[in-house]
CSV table of C-alpha atoms in Angstrom, one decimal:
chain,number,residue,atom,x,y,z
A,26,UNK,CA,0.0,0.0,0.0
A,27,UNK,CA,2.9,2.6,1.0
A,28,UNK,CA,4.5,1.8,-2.5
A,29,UNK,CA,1.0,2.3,-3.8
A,30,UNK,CA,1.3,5.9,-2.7
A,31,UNK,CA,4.7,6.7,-4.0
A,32,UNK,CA,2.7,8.6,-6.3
A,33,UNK,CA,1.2,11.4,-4.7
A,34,UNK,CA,2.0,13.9,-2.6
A,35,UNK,CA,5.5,15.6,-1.4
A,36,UNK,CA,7.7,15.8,-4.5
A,37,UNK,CA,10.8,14.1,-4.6
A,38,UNK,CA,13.1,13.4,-7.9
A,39,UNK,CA,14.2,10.0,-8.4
A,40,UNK,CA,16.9,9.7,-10.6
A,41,UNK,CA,16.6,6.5,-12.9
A,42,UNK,CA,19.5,5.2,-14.9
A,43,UNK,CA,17.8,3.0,-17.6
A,44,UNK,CA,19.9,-0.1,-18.6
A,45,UNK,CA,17.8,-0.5,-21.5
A,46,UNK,CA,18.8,0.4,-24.6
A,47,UNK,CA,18.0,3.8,-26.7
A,48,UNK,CA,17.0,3.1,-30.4
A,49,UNK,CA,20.2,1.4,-32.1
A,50,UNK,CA,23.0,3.0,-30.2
A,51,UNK,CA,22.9,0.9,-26.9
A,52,UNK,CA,23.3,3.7,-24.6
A,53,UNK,CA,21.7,4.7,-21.5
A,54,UNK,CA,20.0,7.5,-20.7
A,55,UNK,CA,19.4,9.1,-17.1
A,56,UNK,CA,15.8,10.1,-16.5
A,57,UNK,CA,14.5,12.5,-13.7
A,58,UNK,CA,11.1,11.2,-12.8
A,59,UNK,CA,9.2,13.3,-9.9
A,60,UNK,CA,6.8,11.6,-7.4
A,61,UNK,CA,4.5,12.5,-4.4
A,62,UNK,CA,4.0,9.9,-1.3
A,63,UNK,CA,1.8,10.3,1.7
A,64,UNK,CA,1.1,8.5,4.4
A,65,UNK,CA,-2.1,7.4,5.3
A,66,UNK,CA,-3.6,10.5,6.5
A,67,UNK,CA,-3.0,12.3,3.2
A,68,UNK,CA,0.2,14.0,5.0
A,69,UNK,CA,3.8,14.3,2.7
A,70,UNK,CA,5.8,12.0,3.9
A,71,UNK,CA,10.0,13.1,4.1
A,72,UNK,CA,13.3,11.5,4.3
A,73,UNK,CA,12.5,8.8,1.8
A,74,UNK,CA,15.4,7.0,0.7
A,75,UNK,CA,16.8,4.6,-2.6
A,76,UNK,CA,15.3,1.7,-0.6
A,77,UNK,CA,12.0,3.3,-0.8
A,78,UNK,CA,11.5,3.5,-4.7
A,79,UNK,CA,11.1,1.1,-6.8
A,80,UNK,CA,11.3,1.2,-10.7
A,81,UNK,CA,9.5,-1.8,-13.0
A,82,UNK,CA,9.9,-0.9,-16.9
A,83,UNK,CA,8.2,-3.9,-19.0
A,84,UNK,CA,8.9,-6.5,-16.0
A,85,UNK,CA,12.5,-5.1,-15.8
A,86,UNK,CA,13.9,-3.9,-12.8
A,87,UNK,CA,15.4,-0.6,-13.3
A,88,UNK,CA,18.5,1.2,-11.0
A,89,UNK,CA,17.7,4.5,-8.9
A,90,UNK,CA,20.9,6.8,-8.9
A,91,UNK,CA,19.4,9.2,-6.4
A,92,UNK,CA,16.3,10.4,-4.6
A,93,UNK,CA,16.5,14.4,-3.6
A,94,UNK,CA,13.3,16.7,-2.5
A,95,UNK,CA,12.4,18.5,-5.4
A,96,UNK,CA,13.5,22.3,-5.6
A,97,UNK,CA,10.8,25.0,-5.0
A,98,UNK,CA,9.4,26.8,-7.6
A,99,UNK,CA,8.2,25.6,-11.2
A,100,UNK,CA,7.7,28.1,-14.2
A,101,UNK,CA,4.3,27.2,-15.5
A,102,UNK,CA,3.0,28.6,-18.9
A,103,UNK,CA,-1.0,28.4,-18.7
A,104,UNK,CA,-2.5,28.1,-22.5
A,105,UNK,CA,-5.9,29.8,-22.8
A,106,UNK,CA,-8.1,28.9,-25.6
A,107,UNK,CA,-9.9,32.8,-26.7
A,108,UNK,CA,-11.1,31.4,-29.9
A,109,UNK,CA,-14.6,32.2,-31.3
A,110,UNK,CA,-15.0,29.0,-30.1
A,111,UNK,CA,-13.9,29.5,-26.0
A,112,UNK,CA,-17.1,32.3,-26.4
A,113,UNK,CA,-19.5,30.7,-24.4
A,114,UNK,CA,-17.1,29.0,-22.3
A,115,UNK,CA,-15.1,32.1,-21.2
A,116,UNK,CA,-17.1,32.8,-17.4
A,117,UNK,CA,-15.7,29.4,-16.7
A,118,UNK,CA,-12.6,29.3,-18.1
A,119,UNK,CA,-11.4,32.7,-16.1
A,120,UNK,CA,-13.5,30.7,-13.1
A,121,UNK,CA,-11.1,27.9,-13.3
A,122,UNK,CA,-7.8,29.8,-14.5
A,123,UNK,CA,-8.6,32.1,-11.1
A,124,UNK,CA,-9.0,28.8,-8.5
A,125,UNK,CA,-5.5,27.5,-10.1
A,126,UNK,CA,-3.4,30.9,-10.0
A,127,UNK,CA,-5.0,31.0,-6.4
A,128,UNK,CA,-3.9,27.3,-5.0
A,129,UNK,CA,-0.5,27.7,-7.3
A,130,UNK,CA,1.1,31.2,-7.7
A,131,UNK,CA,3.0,30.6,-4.0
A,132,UNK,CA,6.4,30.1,-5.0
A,133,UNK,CA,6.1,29.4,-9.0
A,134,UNK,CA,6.4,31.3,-12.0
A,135,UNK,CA,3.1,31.3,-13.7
A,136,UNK,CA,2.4,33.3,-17.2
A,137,UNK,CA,-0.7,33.3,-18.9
A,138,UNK,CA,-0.5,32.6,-23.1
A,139,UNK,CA,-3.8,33.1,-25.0
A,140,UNK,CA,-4.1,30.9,-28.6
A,141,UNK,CA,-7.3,32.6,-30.4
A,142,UNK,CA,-5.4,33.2,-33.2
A,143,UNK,CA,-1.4,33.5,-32.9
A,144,UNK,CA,-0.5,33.1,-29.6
A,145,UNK,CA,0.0,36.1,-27.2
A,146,UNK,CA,1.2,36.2,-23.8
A,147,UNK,CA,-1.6,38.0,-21.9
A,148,UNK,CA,0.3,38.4,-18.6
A,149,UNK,CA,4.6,37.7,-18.5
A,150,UNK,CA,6.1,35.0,-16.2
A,151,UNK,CA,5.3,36.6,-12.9
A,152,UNK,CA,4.4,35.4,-8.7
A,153,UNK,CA,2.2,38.3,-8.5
A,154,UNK,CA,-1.5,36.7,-8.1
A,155,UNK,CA,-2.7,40.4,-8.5
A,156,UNK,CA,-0.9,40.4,-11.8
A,157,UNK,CA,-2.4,37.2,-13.3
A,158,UNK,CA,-6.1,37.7,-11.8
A,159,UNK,CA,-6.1,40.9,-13.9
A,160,UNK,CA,-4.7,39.2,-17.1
A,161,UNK,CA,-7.5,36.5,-16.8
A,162,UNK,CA,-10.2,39.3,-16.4
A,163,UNK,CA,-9.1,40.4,-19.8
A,164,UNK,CA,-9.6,37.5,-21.4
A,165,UNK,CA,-12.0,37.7,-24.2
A,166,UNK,CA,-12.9,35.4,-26.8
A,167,UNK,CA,-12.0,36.9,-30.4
A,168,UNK,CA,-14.3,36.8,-33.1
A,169,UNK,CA,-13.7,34.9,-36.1
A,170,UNK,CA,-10.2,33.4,-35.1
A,171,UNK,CA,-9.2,29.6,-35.2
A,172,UNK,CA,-7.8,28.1,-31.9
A,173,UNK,CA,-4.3,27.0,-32.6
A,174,UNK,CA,-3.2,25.1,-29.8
A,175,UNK,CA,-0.3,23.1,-31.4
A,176,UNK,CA,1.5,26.7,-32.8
A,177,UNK,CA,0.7,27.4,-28.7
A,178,UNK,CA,2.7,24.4,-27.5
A,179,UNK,CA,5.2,24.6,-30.0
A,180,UNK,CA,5.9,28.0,-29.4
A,181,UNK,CA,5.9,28.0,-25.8
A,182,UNK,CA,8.1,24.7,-25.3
């Protein structure tokens, strides 16, 4: 059951080093994988070790290098659909956009991209919740423009 909830809450980086092989070169690669675990009252549980973790690829067992709290602070881009499309949509979309930048904007970097059309950046990389409250109350769907989410993604990657 504990290993069931390596999944969940207090983040932690496990570093994997994957003996398979890559393509045709027969290298390993390193991957940084990061997990949550609580115990059974929903708390984060800390000081989890190697031991802890466990990694099964395709019935293989794979080698942990390293297990480290993850570092505060993420920079996260938030992609807003204001097509002609997002029109009737928009009360809930700055609903739900609000209740994130509310339970996330302590300690990350949050910016707010809209894609109705090219994409824009409606408010910059910022912790300011004042800031990004205000850019999502100028969010407006625009008339006869396409929603181009993959140009988004591409271009915000």
């Amino acid at each position: 059951m504990q290993q069931l909830r390596a999944a969940l809450a207090v983040p932690a980086i496990v570093s994997i080093f994957l003996l398979a092989a890559v393509g045709l070169q027969g290298q390993s690669r390193e991957h940084h994988i990061l997990v949550s675990v609580l115990d059974p009252d929903d708390a984060p549980v800390g000081g989890l070790e190697i031991s802890d973790f466990f990694i099964d690829e395709d019935g293989n067992s794979r080698e942990i290098l390293s297990v480290s709290q993850a570092g505060a602070g993420r920079q996260i881009a938030l992609l807003v659909d204001t097509s002609q499309a997002a029109t009737r949509s928009l009360v809930e979309i700055r609903n739900g956009l609000t209740t994130f930048v509310e339970q996330m904007s302590a300690g990350n970097q949050i910016s707010i991209i809209t894609f109705g059309g090219p994409p824009r950046i409606q408010v910059p990389s910022t912790r300011e919740t004042s800031r990004l409250t205000d850019g999502i109350g100028n969010l407006f769907a625009l008339p006869d423009q396409a929603a181009y989410l993959l140009d988004a993604l591409n271009q915000t990657a």
